[in-house]
Tab-separated table of N, CA, C and O in Angstrom:
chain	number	residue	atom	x	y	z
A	1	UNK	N	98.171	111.922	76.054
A	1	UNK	CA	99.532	111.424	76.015
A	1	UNK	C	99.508	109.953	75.671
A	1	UNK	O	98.640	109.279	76.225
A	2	UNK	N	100.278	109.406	74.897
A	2	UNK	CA	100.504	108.421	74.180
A	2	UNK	C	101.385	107.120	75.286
A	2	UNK	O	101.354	107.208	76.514
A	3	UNK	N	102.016	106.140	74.639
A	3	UNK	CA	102.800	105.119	75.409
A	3	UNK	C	104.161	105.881	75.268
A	3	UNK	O	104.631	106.031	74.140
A	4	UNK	N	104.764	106.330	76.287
A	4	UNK	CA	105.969	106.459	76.006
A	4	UNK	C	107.070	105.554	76.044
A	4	UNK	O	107.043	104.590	76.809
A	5	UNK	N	108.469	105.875	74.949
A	5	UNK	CA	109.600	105.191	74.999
A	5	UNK	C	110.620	106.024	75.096
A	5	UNK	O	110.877	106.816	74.189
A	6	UNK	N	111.511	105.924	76.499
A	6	UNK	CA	113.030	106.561	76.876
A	6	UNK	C	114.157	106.181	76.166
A	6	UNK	O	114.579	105.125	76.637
A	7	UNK	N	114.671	106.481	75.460
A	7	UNK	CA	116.383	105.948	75.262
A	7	UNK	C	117.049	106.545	76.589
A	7	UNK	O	117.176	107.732	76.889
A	8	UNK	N	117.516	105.189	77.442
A	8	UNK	CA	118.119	105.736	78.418
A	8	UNK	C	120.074	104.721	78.309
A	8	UNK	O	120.471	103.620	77.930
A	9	UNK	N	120.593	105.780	78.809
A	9	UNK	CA	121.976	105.878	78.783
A	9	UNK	C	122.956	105.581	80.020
A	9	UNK	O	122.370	105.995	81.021
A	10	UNK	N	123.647	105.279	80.216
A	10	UNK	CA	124.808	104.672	81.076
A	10	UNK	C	124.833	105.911	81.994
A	10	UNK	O	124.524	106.056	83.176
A	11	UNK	N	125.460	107.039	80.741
A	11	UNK	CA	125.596	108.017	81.387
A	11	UNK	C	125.449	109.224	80.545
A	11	UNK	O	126.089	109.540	79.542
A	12	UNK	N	124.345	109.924	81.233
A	12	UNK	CA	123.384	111.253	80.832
A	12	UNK	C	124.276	111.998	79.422
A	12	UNK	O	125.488	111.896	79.234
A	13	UNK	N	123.360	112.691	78.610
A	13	UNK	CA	123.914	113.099	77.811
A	13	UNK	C	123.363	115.120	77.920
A	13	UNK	O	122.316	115.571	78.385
A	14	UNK	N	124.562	115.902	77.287
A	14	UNK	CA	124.201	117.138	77.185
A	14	UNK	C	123.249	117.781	75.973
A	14	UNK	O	123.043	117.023	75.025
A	15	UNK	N	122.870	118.621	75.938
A	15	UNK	CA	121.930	118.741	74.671
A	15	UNK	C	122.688	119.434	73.970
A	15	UNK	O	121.962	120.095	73.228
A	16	UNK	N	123.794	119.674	73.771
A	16	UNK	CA	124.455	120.018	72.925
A	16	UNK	C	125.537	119.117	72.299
A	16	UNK	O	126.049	119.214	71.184
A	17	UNK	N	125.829	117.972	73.542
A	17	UNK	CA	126.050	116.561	73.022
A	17	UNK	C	125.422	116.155	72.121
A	17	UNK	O	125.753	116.037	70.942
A	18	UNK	N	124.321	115.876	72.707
A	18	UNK	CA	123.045	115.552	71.500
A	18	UNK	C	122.964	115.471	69.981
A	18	UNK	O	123.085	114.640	69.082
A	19	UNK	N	122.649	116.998	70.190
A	19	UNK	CA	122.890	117.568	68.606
A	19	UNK	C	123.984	117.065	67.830
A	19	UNK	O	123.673	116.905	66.650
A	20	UNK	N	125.259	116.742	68.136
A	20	UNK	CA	126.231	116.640	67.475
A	20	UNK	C	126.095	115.161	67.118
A	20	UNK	O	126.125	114.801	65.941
A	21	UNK	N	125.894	114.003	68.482
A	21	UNK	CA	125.418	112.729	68.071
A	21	UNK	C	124.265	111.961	67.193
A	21	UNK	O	124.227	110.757	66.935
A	22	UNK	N	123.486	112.814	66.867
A	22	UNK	CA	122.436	112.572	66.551
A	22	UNK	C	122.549	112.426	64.840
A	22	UNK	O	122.095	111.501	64.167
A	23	UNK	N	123.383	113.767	64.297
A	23	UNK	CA	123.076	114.381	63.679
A	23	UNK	C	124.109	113.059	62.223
A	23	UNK	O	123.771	112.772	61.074
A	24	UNK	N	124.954	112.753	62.783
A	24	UNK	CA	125.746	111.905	61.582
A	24	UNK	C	124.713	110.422	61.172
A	24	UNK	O	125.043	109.650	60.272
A	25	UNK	N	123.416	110.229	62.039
A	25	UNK	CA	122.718	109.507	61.938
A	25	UNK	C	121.207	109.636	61.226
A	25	UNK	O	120.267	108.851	61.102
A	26	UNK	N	121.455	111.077	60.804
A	26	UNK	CA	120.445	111.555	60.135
A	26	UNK	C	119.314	112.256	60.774
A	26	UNK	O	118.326	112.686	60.179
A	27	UNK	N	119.494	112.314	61.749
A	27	UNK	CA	118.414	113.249	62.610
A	27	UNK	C	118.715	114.238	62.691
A	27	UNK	O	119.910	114.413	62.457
A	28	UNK	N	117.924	115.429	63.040
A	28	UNK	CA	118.348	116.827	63.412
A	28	UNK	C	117.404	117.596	64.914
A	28	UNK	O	116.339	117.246	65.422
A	29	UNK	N	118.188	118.541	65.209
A	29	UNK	CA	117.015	118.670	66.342
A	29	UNK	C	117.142	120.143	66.270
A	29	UNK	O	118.145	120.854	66.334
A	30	UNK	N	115.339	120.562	66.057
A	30	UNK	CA	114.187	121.071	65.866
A	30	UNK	C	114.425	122.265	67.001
A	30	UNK	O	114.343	121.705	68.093
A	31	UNK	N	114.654	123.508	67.162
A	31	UNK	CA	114.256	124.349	68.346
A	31	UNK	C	115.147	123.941	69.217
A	31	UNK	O	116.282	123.638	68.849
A	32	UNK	N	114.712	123.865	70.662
A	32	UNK	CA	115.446	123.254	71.827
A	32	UNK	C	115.248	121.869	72.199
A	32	UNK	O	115.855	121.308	73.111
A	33	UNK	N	113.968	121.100	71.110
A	33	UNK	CA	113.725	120.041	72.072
A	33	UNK	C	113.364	118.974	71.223
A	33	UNK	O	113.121	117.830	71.608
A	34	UNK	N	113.338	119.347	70.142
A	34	UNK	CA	111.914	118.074	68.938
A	34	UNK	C	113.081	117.651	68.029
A	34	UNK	O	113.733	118.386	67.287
A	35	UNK	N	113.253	116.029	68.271
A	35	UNK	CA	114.471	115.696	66.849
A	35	UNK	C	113.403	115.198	66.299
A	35	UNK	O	112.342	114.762	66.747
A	36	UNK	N	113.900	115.345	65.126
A	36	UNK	CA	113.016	114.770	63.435
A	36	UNK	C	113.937	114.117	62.878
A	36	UNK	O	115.054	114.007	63.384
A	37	UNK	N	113.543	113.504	61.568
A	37	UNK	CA	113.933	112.461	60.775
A	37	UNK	C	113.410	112.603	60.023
A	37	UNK	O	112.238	112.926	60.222
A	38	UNK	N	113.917	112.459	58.574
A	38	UNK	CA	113.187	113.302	57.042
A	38	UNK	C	112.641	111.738	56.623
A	38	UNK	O	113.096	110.677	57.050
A	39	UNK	N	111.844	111.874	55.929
A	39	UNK	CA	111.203	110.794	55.083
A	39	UNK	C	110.459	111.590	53.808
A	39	UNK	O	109.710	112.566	53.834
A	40	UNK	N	110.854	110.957	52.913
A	40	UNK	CA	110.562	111.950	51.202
A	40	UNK	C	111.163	113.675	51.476
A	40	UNK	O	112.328	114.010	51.693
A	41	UNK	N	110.241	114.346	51.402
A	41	UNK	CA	110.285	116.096	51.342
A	41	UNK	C	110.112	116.476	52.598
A	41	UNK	O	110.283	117.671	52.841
A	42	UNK	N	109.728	115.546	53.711
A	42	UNK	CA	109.500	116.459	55.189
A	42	UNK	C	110.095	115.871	56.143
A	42	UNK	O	110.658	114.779	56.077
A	43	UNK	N	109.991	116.604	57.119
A	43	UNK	CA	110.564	115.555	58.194
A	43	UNK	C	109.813	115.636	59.598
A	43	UNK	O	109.460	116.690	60.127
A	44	UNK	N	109.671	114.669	59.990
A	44	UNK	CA	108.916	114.402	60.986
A	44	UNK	C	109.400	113.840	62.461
A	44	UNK	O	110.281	112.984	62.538
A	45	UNK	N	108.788	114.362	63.563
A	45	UNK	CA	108.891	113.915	64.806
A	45	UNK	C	109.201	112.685	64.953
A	45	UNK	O	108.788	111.725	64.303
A	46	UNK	N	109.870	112.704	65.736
A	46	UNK	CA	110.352	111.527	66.253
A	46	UNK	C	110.597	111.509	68.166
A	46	UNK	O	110.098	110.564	68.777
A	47	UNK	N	111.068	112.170	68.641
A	47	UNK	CA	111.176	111.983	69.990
A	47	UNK	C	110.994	113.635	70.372
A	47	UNK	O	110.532	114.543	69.681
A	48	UNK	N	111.445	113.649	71.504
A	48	UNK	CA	111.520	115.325	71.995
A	48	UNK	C	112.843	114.845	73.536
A	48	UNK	O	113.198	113.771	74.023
A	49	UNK	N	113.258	116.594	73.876
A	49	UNK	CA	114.249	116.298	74.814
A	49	UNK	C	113.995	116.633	76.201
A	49	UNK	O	114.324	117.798	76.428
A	50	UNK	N	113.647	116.182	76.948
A	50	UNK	CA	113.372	116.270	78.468
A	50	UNK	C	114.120	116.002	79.191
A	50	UNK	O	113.724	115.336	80.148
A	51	UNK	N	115.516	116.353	79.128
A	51	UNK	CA	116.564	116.128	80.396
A	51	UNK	C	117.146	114.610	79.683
A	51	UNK	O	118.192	114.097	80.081
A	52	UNK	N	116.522	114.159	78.875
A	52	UNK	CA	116.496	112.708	78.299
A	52	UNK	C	115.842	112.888	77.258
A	52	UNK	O	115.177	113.905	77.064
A	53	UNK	N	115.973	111.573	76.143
A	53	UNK	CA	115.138	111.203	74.660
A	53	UNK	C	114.134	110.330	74.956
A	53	UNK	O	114.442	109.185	75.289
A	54	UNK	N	112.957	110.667	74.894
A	54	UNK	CA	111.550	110.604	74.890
A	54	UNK	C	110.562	110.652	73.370
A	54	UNK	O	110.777	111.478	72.483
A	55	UNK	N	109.719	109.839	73.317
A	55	UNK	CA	109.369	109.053	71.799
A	55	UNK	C	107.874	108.903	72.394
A	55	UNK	O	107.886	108.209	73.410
A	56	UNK	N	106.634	109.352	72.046
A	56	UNK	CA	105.549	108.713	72.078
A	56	UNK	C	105.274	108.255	70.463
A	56	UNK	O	104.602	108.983	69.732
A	57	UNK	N	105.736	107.242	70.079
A	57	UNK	CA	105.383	106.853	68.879
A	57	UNK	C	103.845	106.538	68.429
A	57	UNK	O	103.027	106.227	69.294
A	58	UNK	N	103.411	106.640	66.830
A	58	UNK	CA	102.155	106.471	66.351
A	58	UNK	C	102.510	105.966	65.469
A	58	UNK	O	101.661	106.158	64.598
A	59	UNK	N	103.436	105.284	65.027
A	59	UNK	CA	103.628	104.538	63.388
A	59	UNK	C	104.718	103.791	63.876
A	59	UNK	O	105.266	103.947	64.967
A	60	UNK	N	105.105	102.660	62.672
A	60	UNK	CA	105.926	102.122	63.237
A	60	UNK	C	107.631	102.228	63.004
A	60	UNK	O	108.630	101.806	63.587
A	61	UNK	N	107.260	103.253	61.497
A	61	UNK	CA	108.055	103.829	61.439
A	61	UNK	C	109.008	104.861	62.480
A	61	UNK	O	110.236	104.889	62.556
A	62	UNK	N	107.984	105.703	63.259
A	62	UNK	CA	108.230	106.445	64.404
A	62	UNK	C	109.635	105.105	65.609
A	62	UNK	O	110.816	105.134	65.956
A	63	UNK	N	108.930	104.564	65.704
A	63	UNK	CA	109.472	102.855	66.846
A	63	UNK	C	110.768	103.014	66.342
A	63	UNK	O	111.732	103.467	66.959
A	64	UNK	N	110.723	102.436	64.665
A	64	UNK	CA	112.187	102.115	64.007
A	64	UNK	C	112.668	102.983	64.534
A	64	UNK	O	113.224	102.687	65.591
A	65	UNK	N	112.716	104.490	64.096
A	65	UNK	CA	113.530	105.862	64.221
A	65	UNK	C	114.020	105.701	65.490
A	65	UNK	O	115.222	105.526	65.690
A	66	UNK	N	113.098	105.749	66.481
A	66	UNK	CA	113.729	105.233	67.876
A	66	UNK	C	114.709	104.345	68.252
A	66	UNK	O	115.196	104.509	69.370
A	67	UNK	N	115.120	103.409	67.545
A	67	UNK	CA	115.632	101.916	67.769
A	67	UNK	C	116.621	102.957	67.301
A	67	UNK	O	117.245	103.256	68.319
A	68	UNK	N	117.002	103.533	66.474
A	68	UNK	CA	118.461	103.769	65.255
A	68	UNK	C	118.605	104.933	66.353
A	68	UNK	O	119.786	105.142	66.630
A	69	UNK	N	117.980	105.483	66.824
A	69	UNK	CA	118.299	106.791	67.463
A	69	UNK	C	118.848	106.602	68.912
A	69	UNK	O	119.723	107.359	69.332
A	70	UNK	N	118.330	105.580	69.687
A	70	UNK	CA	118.733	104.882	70.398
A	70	UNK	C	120.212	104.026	70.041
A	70	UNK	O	121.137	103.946	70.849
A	71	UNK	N	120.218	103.770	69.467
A	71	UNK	CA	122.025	103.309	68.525
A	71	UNK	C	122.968	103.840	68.574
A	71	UNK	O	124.061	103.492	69.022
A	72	UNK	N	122.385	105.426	67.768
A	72	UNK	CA	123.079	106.131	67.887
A	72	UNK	C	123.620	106.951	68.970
A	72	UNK	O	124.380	107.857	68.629
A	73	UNK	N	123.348	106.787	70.308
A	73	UNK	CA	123.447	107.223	71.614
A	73	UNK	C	123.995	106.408	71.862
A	73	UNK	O	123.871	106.472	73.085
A	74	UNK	N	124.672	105.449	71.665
A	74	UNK	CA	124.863	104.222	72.676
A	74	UNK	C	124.200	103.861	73.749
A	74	UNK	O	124.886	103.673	74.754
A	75	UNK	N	122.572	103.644	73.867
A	75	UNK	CA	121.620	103.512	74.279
A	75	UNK	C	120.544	102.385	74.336
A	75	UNK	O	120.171	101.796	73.322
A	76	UNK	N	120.149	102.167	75.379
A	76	UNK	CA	118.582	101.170	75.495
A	76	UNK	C	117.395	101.659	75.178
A	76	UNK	O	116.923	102.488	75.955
A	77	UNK	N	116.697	101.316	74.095
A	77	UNK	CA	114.853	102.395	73.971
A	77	UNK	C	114.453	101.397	75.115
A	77	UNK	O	114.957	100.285	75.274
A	78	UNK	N	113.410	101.998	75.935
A	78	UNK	CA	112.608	100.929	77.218
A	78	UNK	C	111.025	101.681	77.051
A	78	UNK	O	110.671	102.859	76.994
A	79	UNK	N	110.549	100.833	77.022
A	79	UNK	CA	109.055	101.480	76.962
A	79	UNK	C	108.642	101.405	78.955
A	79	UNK	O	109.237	100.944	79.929
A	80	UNK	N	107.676	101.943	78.800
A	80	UNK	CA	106.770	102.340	80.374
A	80	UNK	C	106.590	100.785	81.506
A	80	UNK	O	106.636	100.606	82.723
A	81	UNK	N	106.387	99.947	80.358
A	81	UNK	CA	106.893	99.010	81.631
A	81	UNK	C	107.938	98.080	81.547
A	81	UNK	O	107.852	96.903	81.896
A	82	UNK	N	108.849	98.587	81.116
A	82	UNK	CA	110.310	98.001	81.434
A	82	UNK	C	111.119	97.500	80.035
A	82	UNK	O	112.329	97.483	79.811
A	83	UNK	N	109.862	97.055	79.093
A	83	UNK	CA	110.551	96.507	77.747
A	83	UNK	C	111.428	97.112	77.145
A	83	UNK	O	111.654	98.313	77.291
A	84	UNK	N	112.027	96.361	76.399
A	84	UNK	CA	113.633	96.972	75.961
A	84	UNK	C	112.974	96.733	74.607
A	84	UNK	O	112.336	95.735	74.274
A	85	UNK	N	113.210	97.706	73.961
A	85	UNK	CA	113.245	97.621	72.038
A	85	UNK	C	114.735	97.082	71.580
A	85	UNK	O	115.586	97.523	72.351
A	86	UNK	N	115.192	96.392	70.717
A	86	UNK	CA	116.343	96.517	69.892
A	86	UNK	C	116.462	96.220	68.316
A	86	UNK	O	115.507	96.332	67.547
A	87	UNK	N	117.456	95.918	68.024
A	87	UNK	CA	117.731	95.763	66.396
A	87	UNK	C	118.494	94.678	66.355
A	87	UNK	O	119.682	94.919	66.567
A	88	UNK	N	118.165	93.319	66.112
A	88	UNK	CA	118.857	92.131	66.086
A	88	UNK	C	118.437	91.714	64.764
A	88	UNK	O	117.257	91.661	64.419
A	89	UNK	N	119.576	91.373	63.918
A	89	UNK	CA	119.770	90.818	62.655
A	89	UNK	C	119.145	91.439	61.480
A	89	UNK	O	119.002	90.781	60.450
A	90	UNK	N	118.560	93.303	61.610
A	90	UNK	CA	118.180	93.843	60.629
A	90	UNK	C	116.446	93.483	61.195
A	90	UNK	O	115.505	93.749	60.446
A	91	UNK	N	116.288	93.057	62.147
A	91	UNK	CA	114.731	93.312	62.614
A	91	UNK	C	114.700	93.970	64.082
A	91	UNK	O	115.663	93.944	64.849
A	92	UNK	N	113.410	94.584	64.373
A	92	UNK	CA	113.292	95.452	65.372
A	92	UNK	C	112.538	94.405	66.310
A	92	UNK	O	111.646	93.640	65.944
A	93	UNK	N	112.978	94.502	67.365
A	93	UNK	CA	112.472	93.418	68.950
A	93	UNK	C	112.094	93.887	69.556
A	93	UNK	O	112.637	94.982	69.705
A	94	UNK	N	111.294	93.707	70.162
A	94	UNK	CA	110.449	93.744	71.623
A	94	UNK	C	110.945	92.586	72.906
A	94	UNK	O	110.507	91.437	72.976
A	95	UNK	N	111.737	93.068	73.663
A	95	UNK	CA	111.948	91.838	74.847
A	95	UNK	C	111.203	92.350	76.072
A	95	UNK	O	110.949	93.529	76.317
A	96	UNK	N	110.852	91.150	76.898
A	96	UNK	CA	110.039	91.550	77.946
A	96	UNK	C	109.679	89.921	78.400
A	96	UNK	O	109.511	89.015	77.584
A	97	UNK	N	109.601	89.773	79.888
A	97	UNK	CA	109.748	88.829	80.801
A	97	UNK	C	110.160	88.125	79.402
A	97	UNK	O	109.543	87.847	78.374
A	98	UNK	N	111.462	87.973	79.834
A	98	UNK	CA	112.684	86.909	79.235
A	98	UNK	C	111.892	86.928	77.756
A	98	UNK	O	111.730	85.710	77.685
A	99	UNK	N	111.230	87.485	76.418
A	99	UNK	CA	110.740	86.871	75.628
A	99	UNK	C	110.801	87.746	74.904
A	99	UNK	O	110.624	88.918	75.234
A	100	UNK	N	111.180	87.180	73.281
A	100	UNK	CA	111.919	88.151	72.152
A	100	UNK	C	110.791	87.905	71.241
A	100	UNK	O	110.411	86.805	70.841
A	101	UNK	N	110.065	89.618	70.826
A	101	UNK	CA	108.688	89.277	69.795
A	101	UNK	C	109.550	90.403	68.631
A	101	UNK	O	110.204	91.411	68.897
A	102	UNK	N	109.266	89.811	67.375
A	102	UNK	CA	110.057	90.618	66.237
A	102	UNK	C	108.749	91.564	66.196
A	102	UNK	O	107.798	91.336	66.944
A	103	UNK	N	108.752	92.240	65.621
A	103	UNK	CA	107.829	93.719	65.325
A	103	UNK	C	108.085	94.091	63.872
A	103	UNK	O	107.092	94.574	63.329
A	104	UNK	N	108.772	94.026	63.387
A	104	UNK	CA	108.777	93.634	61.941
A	104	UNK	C	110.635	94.357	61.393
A	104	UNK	O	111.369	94.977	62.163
A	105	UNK	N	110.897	94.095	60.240
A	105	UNK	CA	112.218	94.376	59.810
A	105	UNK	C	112.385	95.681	59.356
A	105	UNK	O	111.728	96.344	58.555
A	106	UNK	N	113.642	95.996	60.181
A	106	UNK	CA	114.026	97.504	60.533
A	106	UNK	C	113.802	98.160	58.692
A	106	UNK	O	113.056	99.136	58.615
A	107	UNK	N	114.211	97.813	57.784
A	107	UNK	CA	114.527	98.523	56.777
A	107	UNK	C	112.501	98.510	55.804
A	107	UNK	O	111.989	99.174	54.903
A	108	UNK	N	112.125	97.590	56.526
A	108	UNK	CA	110.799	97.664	55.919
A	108	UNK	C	109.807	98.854	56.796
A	108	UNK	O	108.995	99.605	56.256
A	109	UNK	N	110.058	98.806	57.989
A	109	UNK	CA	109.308	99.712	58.627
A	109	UNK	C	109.279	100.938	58.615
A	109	UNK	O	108.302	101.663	58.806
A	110	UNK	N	111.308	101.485	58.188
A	110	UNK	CA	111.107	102.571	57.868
A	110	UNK	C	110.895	102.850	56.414
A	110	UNK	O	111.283	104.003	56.226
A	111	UNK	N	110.521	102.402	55.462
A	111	UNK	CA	110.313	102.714	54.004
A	111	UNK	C	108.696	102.882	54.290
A	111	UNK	O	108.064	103.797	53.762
A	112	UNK	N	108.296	102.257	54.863
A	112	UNK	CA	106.723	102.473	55.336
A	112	UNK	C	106.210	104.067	55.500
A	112	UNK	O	105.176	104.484	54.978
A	113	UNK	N	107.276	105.024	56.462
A	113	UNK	CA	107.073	105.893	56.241
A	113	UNK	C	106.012	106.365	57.704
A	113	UNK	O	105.589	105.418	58.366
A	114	UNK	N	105.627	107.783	58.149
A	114	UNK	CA	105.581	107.795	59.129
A	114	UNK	C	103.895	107.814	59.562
A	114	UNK	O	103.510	108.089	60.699
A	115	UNK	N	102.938	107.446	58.351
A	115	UNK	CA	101.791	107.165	58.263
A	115	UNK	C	101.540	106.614	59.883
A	115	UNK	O	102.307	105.809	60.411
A	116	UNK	N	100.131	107.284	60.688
A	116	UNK	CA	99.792	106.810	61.849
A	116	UNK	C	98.896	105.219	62.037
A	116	UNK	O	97.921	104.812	61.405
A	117	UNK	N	99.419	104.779	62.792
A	117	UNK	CA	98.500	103.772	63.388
A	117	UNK	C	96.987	104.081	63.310
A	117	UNK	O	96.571	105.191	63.643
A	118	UNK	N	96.386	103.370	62.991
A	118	UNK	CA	94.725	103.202	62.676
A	118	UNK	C	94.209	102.320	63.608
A	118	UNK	O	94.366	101.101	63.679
A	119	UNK	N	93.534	103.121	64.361
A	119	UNK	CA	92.498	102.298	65.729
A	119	UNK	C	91.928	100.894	65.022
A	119	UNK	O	91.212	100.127	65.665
């Protein structure tokens, strides 16, 4: 199991909510539980549904998808120890003890595509 990231919400969402929110944002969801996000001819994982939206990302493309998907919920992405992801000025953030690290610009990361992280 990977680092996970929650989009967590004010207030809980239904999975049939879900589907409907998700979906004007370009995502779709997979079975009962796996939303994807197309990039070229396929489309690929992006989170899964556990009572909640859950993301172990491997690219950074994967992160972006999260940030927009998180948006689209009217939602916070928070990683495992507390950090908040967001989208300020067309770049993707990392905040954590009071401190804003860019991670690189939302529209570059996802053209990148969903190629994995390399040890």
């Amino acid at each position: 199991m990977g680092y996970e990231l929650r989009v967590v919400r004010e207030s809980p969402i239904a999975l049939a909510d879900l589907a409907k929110a998700i979906e004007p944002a370009g995502f779709e969801l997979r079975g009962s539980e796996e939303i994807v996000a197309r990039h070229g001819d396929g489309a690929h994982a992006v989170g899964a549904w556990r009572g909640q939206v859950v993301g172990e990302p491997g690219s950074d493309w994967q992160v972006a998808q999260l940030v927009r998907l998180s948006a689209a919920l009217g939602a916070r992405l928070v990683g495992e120890d507390g950090e908040v992801y967001a989208l300020r000025d067309g770049a993707v953030e990392v905040l954590a003890e009071g401190l804003a690290t860019e991670l690189g610009r939302l529209d570059e990361m996802l053209r990148a595509g969903p190629a994995a992280w390399t040890p």
